[in-house]
Amino acid sequence: MKVKNILGRYGIYIFLSAFIAVYFDLILEMRHQFLTNQRVGLLAGDVGGKLLVKLLLFFAAALIVFLLFEKFKHIFIYIDRFRFVIGALIIVGCTLFELSGSSIGMYDVFFGKAHTTTSELMSSGTLFGVPRRIRGDEFAVLTPMNFSQDYNDFKSVSDIIRGTATDVTTLYAAPSFSLATLFRPFLWGYMLLGNTMGLAFYWASRTVVLFLVSYEFGKLLTNKKKVLACAYGVLITFSQTIQWWYSTNGLLEMFIFGQLALVLIYYLVRVDKTWLKVVIALGIAYSAMGYLLAYYPAQQIPLAYIFGVLAIYVIVDSRKLFKKLDVLLLIASVVVFAIVGALVVYHSLDTFKAAMGTVYPGARVDTGGESSIKDLFFYIASIFTPIDDVNLVPVDSNVCDSAVFFSLFPLGIICAIYSMIKKRKADLLYILLIVVEGILLTFCLVGFPEIIAKITLLSHSLSMRIMEIVGFIDILLIIRFLGEDNKSSKVISASRIEKIAIVIICVIAMSGLCVNPLQRDAKAVYDNKMVDSVGALVHANPNAIWMVVSDNYVINNVPIMVGARTINSTNTYPNLELWEKIDEGGAHNDIYNRYAHILMNVTNDNTSFELVERDPPDMVIINVNRSDLSKLGVNFILSDKNLDAYNLLKIDTVEGYTIYKVT
């Protein structure tokens, strides 16, 4: 076979094999850097014979896999046919083997057990990749709060978090026996299987369900072209935006339930059996509740614009199929959603009032204009941010805030305009999506007057949060263009579209899968002697109040993972009654009346409050006079500092931490 023919037939596999070889080596180098703080190989610009041999072996292995794929491509017919069964098996397997993407392994670092070899890292449970320090909202806040519920019998109100009655059905929602948790199925694993398997179920089920739902919506978007739909599913599921924000703010739930609602609306008018229509209508109401309960307006509101115009298109496109029963069921689903939503909100009304009454984020009003044109093209570098999550990111940002979809902006808009010109016909979906993208980008790049920002509700969002998801629109435009059936609008052959799709699937999946580690169990927490010591004291003194003294907020939520009632665990909404006991007249209310990580110290000086200058403004320092500890009701203190000078009874010292009893 001639070289030209070989390249024509296998060129794409050769290119992808080379990419995978280089990327896989970079992952290993990144892991080495995490362990030793030293760069080697490609990261250090050191290309020697040993490295070339390694790259060649990786290349050969990848190419063999692609050639086998080419030979046995027909097997994907069966994978597609049994995709739901396969998805269920993946969830079951990951859950049973306690596999997650949590960065909980970072606790080894904070507990002074930094690993220097791959075998040590694997023995701690991190099987692949590295735990991410920047994912503190996951391993240091959300996961501890979820774990704490096992010691609270999964009640909807916990006195473990904040050391006082705390509603756990809102904000950082934790698993609980409540109406709200009915619409948070990914939390059910904690309640049924315990913490480590619950953590695994939480990660695996969300990934599998997001891909399957995206795939189903992708088929609607592409006139049931399965390869393109698969590419779309990968672009969403393994995007940098989704993976860097995987476990916080409910972003996955927004995409899962937003797309699921659209798929269900599409099928509502296309099935004949009445009972099935009723089930679908209930599914629409359920999806709406799932979306609502994500409780993060900064991303919910701009995404609602996108899903809103998609819903308009699906309904208009299906208008001729609507029957009276379909309309009634759609109205009924809205009514059910409104009633259930009202019940959930009413249950947590005081919590919502407290959150909305905070200095941050309640009083925050954003008018946009904080982004720049160059942010629209960061998707190019974003593929490699899992390898280098510092140097590739703008100096005034971080890898999470800079994470974007691989959108190929402005290709989607160009394709949409080209298609309409070629067909000489306006396209409702193209127009609606371009208009929404124009509105969102204007807010991000230019800004709105405050009154307009409030009317559009975008005042509850941020430029950076919108930029993280606006690329979703460009993906929708491109995928729909490639999936059009109108021959006059096609500029790419079906075979080439398939090859574009294969490239997307491999490149995006490879980069997305490397953002979070492959973590087994939660040994970093539950095999720690200090945590065991805290747990033993909690067992003997279940009603005792704890306080953490450390300059590292990550430690603040450690005691709650074994049930310790901790006043300065992350305050998802402020405990004003407590702090006002040591702040006469509420003089410093503007400091602690916020969502806050609270760093506490013991001092012989007057009690003082300080807001740490950082973005977001969510870290508070409280220096508590020794005599004020009794006002806070503190019984035990966990500290990585020496507090011997403050007349405290030393209970235990283990692994660099000391537990004191307040007498």
XYZ file of C-alpha atoms in Angstrom:
663
model
C 0.000 0.000 0.000
C 1.371 3.404 -0.947
C 2.363 5.900 1.733
C -0.272 8.309 0.466
C -2.971 5.666 0.834
C -1.732 4.688 4.302
C -1.852 8.288 5.474
C -5.263 8.772 3.914
C -6.707 5.752 5.656
C -4.780 5.718 8.926
C -3.478 9.281 9.217
C -6.004 10.235 11.850
C -5.006 7.248 13.997
C -1.323 8.086 13.618
C -1.980 11.671 14.712
C -4.107 10.634 17.679
C -1.590 7.956 18.718
C 1.135 10.598 18.751
C -1.051 12.964 20.786
C -1.974 10.261 23.307
C 1.670 9.166 23.645
C 2.823 12.695 24.419
C -0.133 13.460 26.700
C 0.198 10.220 28.657
C 3.882 10.881 29.214
C 3.045 14.411 30.390
C 0.608 12.920 32.909
C 3.362 10.721 34.331
C 5.710 13.704 34.434
C 3.066 15.778 36.179
C 2.646 13.007 38.772
C 6.427 12.927 39.264
C 6.428 16.692 39.789
C 3.657 16.357 42.382
C 5.731 13.796 44.304
C 9.185 15.387 44.063
C 8.518 19.020 43.119
C 10.869 18.517 40.182
C 10.173 18.714 36.459
C 11.535 16.036 34.160
C 11.238 15.037 30.501
C 9.048 17.170 28.263
C 8.022 19.432 31.141
C 11.691 20.237 31.718
C 12.561 20.414 28.026
C 14.810 17.381 28.440
C 14.315 15.118 25.430
C 16.702 12.190 25.640
C 16.897 8.711 24.179
C 15.079 7.112 27.117
C 12.163 9.505 26.697
C 11.970 8.878 22.959
C 11.829 5.108 23.516
C 9.061 5.570 26.063
C 7.077 7.811 23.699
C 7.525 5.260 20.913
C 6.135 2.482 23.122
C 3.142 4.617 24.107
C 2.602 5.512 20.450
C 2.719 1.871 19.355
C 0.276 0.794 22.082
C -2.196 3.538 21.163
C -1.925 2.790 17.443
C -2.614 -0.898 18.037
C -5.762 0.035 19.970
C -6.931 2.275 17.107
C -6.266 -0.415 14.509
C -8.264 -2.893 16.558
C -10.992 -0.254 16.789
C -10.981 0.040 12.989
C -11.206 -3.715 12.568
C -13.926 -4.295 15.150
C -15.860 -1.051 14.742
C -19.112 -2.973 14.471
C -18.931 -3.785 18.181
C -20.005 -0.209 18.920
C -23.423 -1.078 17.540
C -23.852 -3.353 20.542
C -22.283 -0.838 22.944
C -24.868 1.684 21.793
C -27.677 -0.838 22.051
C -26.775 -1.826 25.612
C -25.466 1.571 26.725
C -27.775 1.808 29.739
C -26.777 -1.642 30.980
C -23.096 -0.826 30.455
C -23.539 2.472 32.250
C -25.188 0.730 35.194
C -22.365 -1.825 35.359
C -19.760 0.962 35.399
C -21.573 2.632 38.302
C -21.868 -0.643 40.212
C -18.222 -1.547 39.572
C -16.850 1.840 40.640
C -19.076 1.834 43.720
C -18.098 -1.659 44.848
C -14.390 -0.921 44.388
C -14.818 2.511 46.013
C -13.404 4.397 43.022
C -13.980 8.133 42.751
C -12.396 11.287 41.377
C -12.157 12.950 44.774
C -8.992 14.826 45.740
C -9.393 13.561 49.297
C -5.828 12.260 49.027
C -4.686 15.862 49.637
C -5.269 15.266 53.342
C -2.100 13.168 53.395
C -0.221 16.324 52.418
C -1.935 18.470 55.048
C -1.449 15.769 57.688
C 2.293 15.723 56.991
C 2.337 12.472 55.006
C 3.652 13.825 51.724
C 4.504 10.928 49.408
C 7.671 10.846 47.322
C 7.165 7.710 45.248
C 4.418 6.395 43.009
C 3.988 3.285 45.144
C 3.457 5.420 48.271
C 0.878 7.527 46.451
C -0.941 4.431 45.215
C -0.880 2.878 48.678
C -2.757 5.954 49.943
C -5.463 5.303 47.367
C -4.513 7.643 44.487
C -4.237 5.117 41.661
C -3.888 7.521 38.740
C -3.305 11.230 38.310
C -2.858 13.454 41.354
C -5.150 14.949 43.996
C -5.693 18.645 43.297
C -4.998 21.184 46.034
C -7.247 23.733 44.289
C -10.238 21.416 44.630
C -10.643 22.456 48.270
C -14.344 23.132 47.782
C -14.655 19.412 47.086
C -12.339 17.527 49.441
C -12.279 20.138 52.222
C -15.912 21.311 52.227
C -18.492 19.291 50.289
C -17.099 15.813 51.003
C -16.642 16.424 54.768
C -20.187 17.791 54.991
C -21.526 14.714 53.201
C -19.463 12.432 55.453
C -20.714 14.226 58.578
C -24.289 13.227 57.819
C -23.513 9.604 58.650
C -23.033 10.794 62.255
C -26.224 12.866 62.113
C -28.446 9.934 61.094
C -29.028 11.865 57.846
C -31.388 14.348 59.461
C -32.284 17.450 57.481
C -30.945 19.656 60.281
C -27.440 19.029 61.603
C -25.846 20.316 64.791
C -22.454 19.002 63.665
C -21.816 21.574 60.944
C -21.254 24.997 62.586
C -21.825 23.309 65.953
C -25.460 24.393 65.917
C -28.707 23.691 64.085
C -27.826 23.907 60.385
C -30.113 23.250 57.432
C -28.270 20.769 55.194
C -30.895 20.616 52.445
C -29.780 23.877 50.819
C -26.561 25.544 49.661
C -23.922 22.788 50.030
C -26.710 20.223 50.039
C -25.878 17.076 51.980
C -27.667 13.698 51.921
C -30.653 13.730 54.255
C -34.101 12.254 54.733
C -35.894 15.235 53.241
C -38.081 16.141 50.302
C -35.162 17.954 48.661
C -32.975 14.829 48.628
C -35.655 13.016 46.630
C -34.512 15.185 43.716
C -30.806 14.609 44.382
C -30.418 10.943 43.404
C -26.626 11.070 43.315
C -26.561 11.575 47.096
C -28.587 8.447 47.801
C -25.456 6.284 47.863
C -24.292 7.914 51.092
C -27.547 7.005 52.800
C -27.636 3.432 51.526
C -23.977 2.413 51.311
C -21.952 4.485 53.763
C -19.369 7.179 53.199
C -16.660 5.615 51.032
C -19.007 3.738 48.729
C -21.367 6.713 48.782
C -18.517 8.936 47.595
C -17.747 6.495 44.786
C -21.395 6.281 43.736
C -21.652 10.077 43.753
C -18.768 10.439 41.296
C -19.469 7.469 39.027
C -23.221 7.942 38.702
C -22.981 11.641 37.838
C -20.384 10.996 35.114
C -22.271 8.106 33.536
C -25.666 9.814 33.700
C -24.310 13.098 32.328
C -22.786 11.323 29.334
C -25.892 9.235 28.630
C -28.237 12.225 28.890
C -25.925 14.351 26.745
C -25.745 11.550 24.191
C -29.544 11.373 24.017
C -29.829 15.132 23.593
C -26.995 15.023 21.060
C -29.020 12.631 18.944
C -31.883 15.121 18.863
C -29.456 17.878 17.962
C -27.870 15.916 15.097
C -30.869 14.139 13.589
C -29.827 10.916 15.368
C -26.256 10.802 14.016
C -24.766 8.651 16.753
C -21.069 9.347 16.190
C -21.683 13.086 16.370
C -23.940 12.603 19.390
C -21.159 10.666 21.088
C -18.709 13.472 20.301
C -21.169 15.960 21.788
C -21.524 13.807 24.914
C -17.744 13.768 25.355
C -17.447 17.515 24.711
C -19.860 18.133 27.584
C -18.971 15.389 30.065
C -15.189 15.651 29.853
C -14.937 19.369 29.228
C -12.591 21.369 31.413
C -15.562 23.341 32.746
C -17.354 20.241 33.992
C -14.271 18.466 35.309
C -12.725 21.393 37.203
C -16.142 22.208 38.717
C -17.179 18.575 39.002
C -18.307 18.279 42.593
C -19.383 21.763 43.620
C -22.124 24.243 42.738
C -24.325 21.557 41.170
C -23.081 22.295 37.639
C -23.389 18.664 36.564
C -26.944 18.540 37.870
C -27.780 21.631 35.826
C -26.571 19.959 32.632
C -28.103 16.598 33.484
C -31.558 17.851 34.388
C -31.590 20.707 31.867
C -30.886 18.371 28.949
C -33.092 15.604 30.348
C -36.078 17.966 30.484
C -35.552 18.823 26.795
C -35.338 15.157 25.799
C -38.511 14.382 27.739
C -40.417 17.289 26.172
C -39.353 15.984 22.754
C -40.670 12.489 23.471
C -43.834 13.607 25.278
C -45.552 14.316 21.957
C -44.021 11.327 20.181
C -45.294 8.461 22.307
C -48.827 7.133 22.102
C -49.493 5.374 25.392
C -51.188 7.587 27.959
C -49.407 6.031 30.942
C -46.051 6.676 29.289
C -46.982 10.295 28.624
C -47.844 10.677 32.319
C -44.491 9.192 33.358
C -42.672 11.546 30.966
C -44.595 14.553 32.313
C -43.598 13.589 35.851
C -40.033 13.250 34.602
C -40.166 16.819 33.281
C -41.319 18.096 36.682
C -38.622 16.012 38.396
C -35.952 17.418 36.068
C -37.093 20.976 36.748
C -36.781 20.347 40.488
C -33.353 18.791 40.053
C -32.226 21.884 38.156
C -33.728 24.274 40.718
C -32.091 22.519 43.663
C -28.598 23.080 42.281
C -28.892 26.395 44.166
C -26.104 28.277 42.394
C -27.548 31.288 40.525
C -24.175 32.396 39.117
C -24.287 29.456 36.691
C -27.964 28.529 36.852
C -29.208 31.813 35.431
C -27.047 32.007 32.273
C -27.641 28.299 31.672
C -31.380 28.898 32.081
C -31.182 31.327 29.165
C -29.629 28.595 27.020
C -31.963 25.806 28.084
C -34.884 28.221 27.800
C -34.300 28.930 24.101
C -33.648 25.235 23.479
C -37.011 24.443 25.094
C -38.694 27.080 22.928
C -37.182 25.484 19.839
C -38.163 21.921 20.833
C -41.759 23.007 21.500
C -42.053 25.095 18.308
C -40.445 22.355 16.222
C -42.922 19.816 17.649
C -45.967 22.103 17.613
C -47.806 20.112 14.960
C -47.547 16.962 17.069
C -49.031 18.445 20.229
C -52.400 17.064 21.271
C -54.706 18.375 23.950
C -53.491 15.721 26.404
C -49.851 16.714 25.786
C -50.601 20.356 26.561
C -52.501 19.428 29.717
C -49.699 17.164 30.905
C -47.083 19.831 30.217
C -49.126 22.339 32.227
C -49.589 19.742 34.975
C -45.832 19.169 35.148
C -45.317 22.915 35.652
C -47.951 22.947 38.406
C -46.369 19.941 40.154
C -42.964 21.613 39.915
C -44.347 24.844 41.390
C -46.054 23.082 44.306
C -43.096 20.866 45.211
C -40.662 23.726 44.733
C -42.720 25.915 47.043
C -42.723 23.177 49.708
C -38.941 22.771 49.533
C -38.347 26.515 49.664
C -40.826 26.943 52.537
C -39.013 24.257 54.539
C -35.755 26.203 54.193
C -37.195 29.716 54.128
C -35.187 30.896 57.136
C -32.011 29.565 55.546
C -32.710 31.410 52.305
C -33.396 34.609 54.236
C -30.143 34.223 56.141
C -28.187 33.581 52.955
C -29.791 36.468 51.067
C -29.128 38.771 54.013
C -25.379 38.166 53.978
C -22.743 40.660 52.877
C -21.403 37.891 50.630
C -22.877 36.478 48.491
C -26.346 37.826 49.356
C -25.611 41.522 48.810
C -23.435 40.963 45.766
C -24.626 42.741 42.616
C -22.554 42.234 39.485
C -22.835 44.325 36.331
C -20.316 42.378 34.219
C -17.640 43.785 31.960
C -14.799 41.942 33.708
C -13.809 39.594 30.880
C -11.744 40.196 27.766
C -11.746 38.931 24.192
C -8.737 36.706 24.832
C -10.814 34.709 27.352
C -12.937 33.466 24.440
C -9.910 31.660 23.025
C -8.554 30.104 26.214
C -10.040 26.773 25.113
C -6.835 26.182 23.116
C -4.614 26.188 26.203
C -7.260 24.607 28.430
C -6.559 21.141 27.014
C -3.208 21.192 28.788
C -4.235 22.771 32.097
C -4.584 19.303 33.701
C -0.826 18.960 33.111
C 0.140 22.440 34.271
C -2.635 24.057 36.286
C -0.552 27.123 37.179
C 1.663 28.372 34.366
C -0.955 28.079 31.623
C -3.515 30.121 33.566
C -3.713 33.949 33.527
C -1.922 35.464 36.531
C -5.113 37.112 37.799
C -7.091 33.860 37.790
C -6.872 30.167 38.660
C -7.425 26.967 36.737
C -11.026 26.503 37.936
C -12.132 30.053 37.178
C -10.413 29.830 33.772
C -11.901 26.462 32.802
C -13.928 26.644 29.579
C -15.584 24.366 27.055
C -13.600 23.437 23.957
C -15.867 25.666 21.894
C -13.774 26.569 18.828
C -15.234 30.098 19.064
C -16.266 31.723 16.730
C -16.596 28.716 14.405
C -20.100 27.856 15.639
C -21.487 31.294 14.801
C -19.780 31.223 11.396
C -21.229 27.780 10.623
C -24.728 28.862 11.655
C -24.642 31.992 9.495
C -23.183 30.046 6.565
C -25.938 27.434 6.851
C -28.723 30.033 6.835
C -27.194 31.853 3.857
C -26.737 28.594 1.974
C -30.327 27.509 2.638
C -31.622 31.069 2.145
C -33.770 30.539 5.171
C -33.741 31.788 8.740
C -33.287 29.060 11.341
C -35.050 29.580 14.663
C -32.576 27.623 16.789
C -29.512 29.258 15.245
C -31.008 32.707 15.735
C -32.091 32.085 19.320
C -28.699 30.678 20.323
C -26.749 33.493 18.637
C -28.954 36.103 20.324
C -28.415 34.526 23.757
C -24.676 34.281 23.161
C -24.675 37.941 22.149
C -26.479 38.940 25.363
C -24.189 36.901 27.600
C -20.991 38.044 25.887
C -22.103 41.679 26.030
C -22.581 41.306 29.782
C -19.149 39.674 30.165
C -17.124 41.928 27.853
C -18.893 45.294 28.124
C -21.192 45.116 31.140
C -24.802 46.189 31.760
C -26.234 49.154 33.640
C -27.206 47.930 37.098
C -30.944 48.145 36.405
C -30.593 45.998 33.246
C -28.363 43.532 35.077
C -31.056 43.137 37.736
C -33.929 42.838 35.241
C -32.074 40.115 33.323
C -31.100 38.497 36.666
C -27.501 38.422 35.464
C -26.630 40.598 38.451
C -26.645 37.317 40.387
C -23.923 35.926 38.155
C -20.310 36.896 37.399
C -18.447 37.478 34.159
C -16.060 34.614 34.894
C -18.896 32.191 35.647
C -20.664 33.043 32.394
C -17.442 32.733 30.386
C -17.035 29.235 31.807
C -20.274 28.082 30.184
C -20.932 30.390 27.212
C -18.852 28.071 25.031
C -21.664 25.543 25.448
C -23.613 27.600 22.903
C -20.804 27.352 20.350
C -20.725 23.581 20.793
C -24.476 23.415 20.176
C -24.103 25.485 16.994
C -21.228 23.405 15.598
C -22.750 20.009 16.397
C -26.102 20.999 14.918
C -24.440 22.315 11.769
C -22.507 19.070 11.295
C -25.685 17.089 11.883
C -27.846 18.888 9.330
C -29.493 16.677 6.716
C -30.012 19.391 4.110
C -27.500 18.509 1.389
C -27.228 22.087 0.161
C -25.770 23.140 3.509
C -23.171 20.389 3.747
C -19.542 21.255 3.134
C -17.999 18.210 4.821
C -18.498 14.588 3.818
C -19.982 12.084 6.255
C -16.692 10.179 6.517
C -14.780 13.341 7.366
C -17.361 14.329 9.952
C -16.843 10.943 11.567
C -13.055 11.554 11.671
C -13.584 15.045 13.185
C -15.804 13.342 15.801
C -13.150 10.703 16.616
C -10.528 13.402 17.160
C -12.855 15.293 19.504
C -13.706 12.156 21.457
C -10.058 11.197 22.000
C -8.573 14.633 22.676
C -11.312 15.927 24.981
C -11.758 12.621 26.826
C -8.006 12.319 27.358
C -7.619 15.826 28.755
C -10.849 15.730 30.759
C -10.144 12.398 32.413
C -6.839 13.754 33.717
C -8.274 16.675 35.663
C -9.328 14.607 38.665
C -7.462 11.616 40.111
C -8.628 8.027 40.204
C -9.015 7.650 43.941
C -9.809 4.488 45.861
C -11.488 4.705 49.287
C -10.974 7.468 51.881
C -7.905 6.178 53.716
C -6.342 9.627 53.839
C -9.010 10.553 56.408
C -10.182 7.410 58.111
C -6.757 5.754 58.491
C -5.360 8.811 60.277
C -4.486 8.594 63.989
C -5.410 12.220 64.676
C -8.859 11.699 63.145
C -9.227 8.518 65.208
C -8.345 10.438 68.374
C -10.960 13.107 67.615
C -13.511 10.397 66.854
C -12.856 8.644 70.164
C -13.438 11.871 72.092
C -16.621 12.537 70.123
C -17.864 9.060 70.988
C -17.250 9.723 74.677
C -18.525 13.334 74.543
C -21.140 13.454 71.755
C -22.522 16.883 72.687
C -19.174 18.622 73.121
C -18.431 21.735 71.061
C -15.187 21.835 69.073
C -13.072 24.591 67.606
C -10.147 24.290 65.174
C -7.087 26.511 65.491
C -5.066 26.478 62.283
C -3.968 28.823 59.529
C -5.185 26.230 57.016
C -8.966 26.269 56.490
C -8.775 22.722 55.106
C -8.393 21.416 58.659
C -11.566 23.179 59.861
C -13.861 20.506 58.436
C -11.843 17.481 59.534
C -13.588 17.026 62.927
C -17.076 17.009 61.387
C -16.085 13.908 59.373
C -16.214 11.957 62.647
C -19.211 13.807 64.061
C -17.560 16.588 66.097
C -19.781 19.664 66.533
C -17.389 22.297 65.168
C -18.240 26.009 65.359
C -15.764 27.073 62.687
C -16.425 24.364 60.180
C -17.329 26.150 56.952
C -20.277 28.437 57.692
C -22.445 28.074 54.586
C -24.595 30.741 56.171
C -23.619 32.792 59.231
C -24.198 31.820 62.847
C -24.910 35.405 63.886
C -26.239 34.471 67.308
C -22.934 32.798 68.202
C -20.543 35.435 66.909
C -22.522 38.281 68.443
C -21.773 36.740 71.855
C -18.173 37.893 71.442
C -18.953 40.950 69.291
C -20.920 43.292 71.498
C -23.501 45.234 69.500
C -22.574 43.419 66.282
C -19.883 45.977 65.441
C -18.130 43.520 63.110
C -21.259 42.056 61.540
C -20.056 43.012 58.054
C -17.062 40.693 58.527
C -18.677 37.449 59.674
C -22.141 37.882 58.113
C -21.198 35.871 55.047
C -20.476 32.432 53.654
C -17.141 31.928 55.350
C -14.131 29.768 56.060
C -13.313 30.852 59.595
C -9.723 30.737 60.871
C -9.590 31.009 64.659
C -6.809 31.772 67.119
C -6.638 31.983 70.897
C -5.158 35.179 72.323
C -4.740 37.084 75.562
C -5.581 40.291 73.714
C -9.068 41.577 73.000
C -11.189 39.457 70.669
C -10.873 40.779 67.116
C -12.287 40.088 63.658
C -10.551 40.376 60.297
C -11.653 39.801 56.703
C -8.891 38.300 54.577
C -8.365 40.149 51.320
C -8.994 37.539 48.634
C -11.373 36.760 45.822
C -13.969 35.603 46.681
C -14.213 37.396 50.040
C -15.041 34.266 52.010
C -12.284 33.942 54.629
C -12.519 35.419 58.116
C -9.997 35.427 60.962
C -11.319 35.547 64.530
C -8.786 36.015 67.319
C -10.634 34.912 70.457
C -9.630 36.089 73.889
C -9.104 33.080 76.194
C -11.948 34.170 78.477
C -14.366 34.372 75.506
C -14.055 30.637 74.792
C -16.685 29.973 77.454
C -19.074 32.397 75.738
C -18.738 30.313 72.568
C -19.349 27.136 74.571
C -16.130 25.521 73.330
C -15.160 22.256 75.058
C -12.336 20.955 72.837
C -9.812 22.556 70.510
C -7.964 20.795 67.693
C -4.823 22.755 66.857
C -1.652 22.557 64.799
C -0.294 25.414 66.965
C 1.118 25.355 70.486
C -1.561 26.686 72.840
C 0.119 25.663 76.099
C 0.277 29.281 77.257
C -3.514 29.646 77.479
C -4.317 27.436 80.471
C -5.803 24.614 78.432
C -5.700 20.935 79.341
C -3.663 18.966 76.811
C -5.509 15.747 75.967
C -3.478 14.237 73.147
C -0.754 15.076 70.631
C -0.608 13.028 67.471
C 0.930 13.560 64.049
C 1.595 17.268 64.557
C -1.844 18.085 66.013
C -2.796 18.657 69.624
C -6.211 18.285 71.213
C -6.912 20.572 74.162
C -9.802 20.595 76.602
C -11.140 23.971 77.718
C -11.426 24.000 81.499
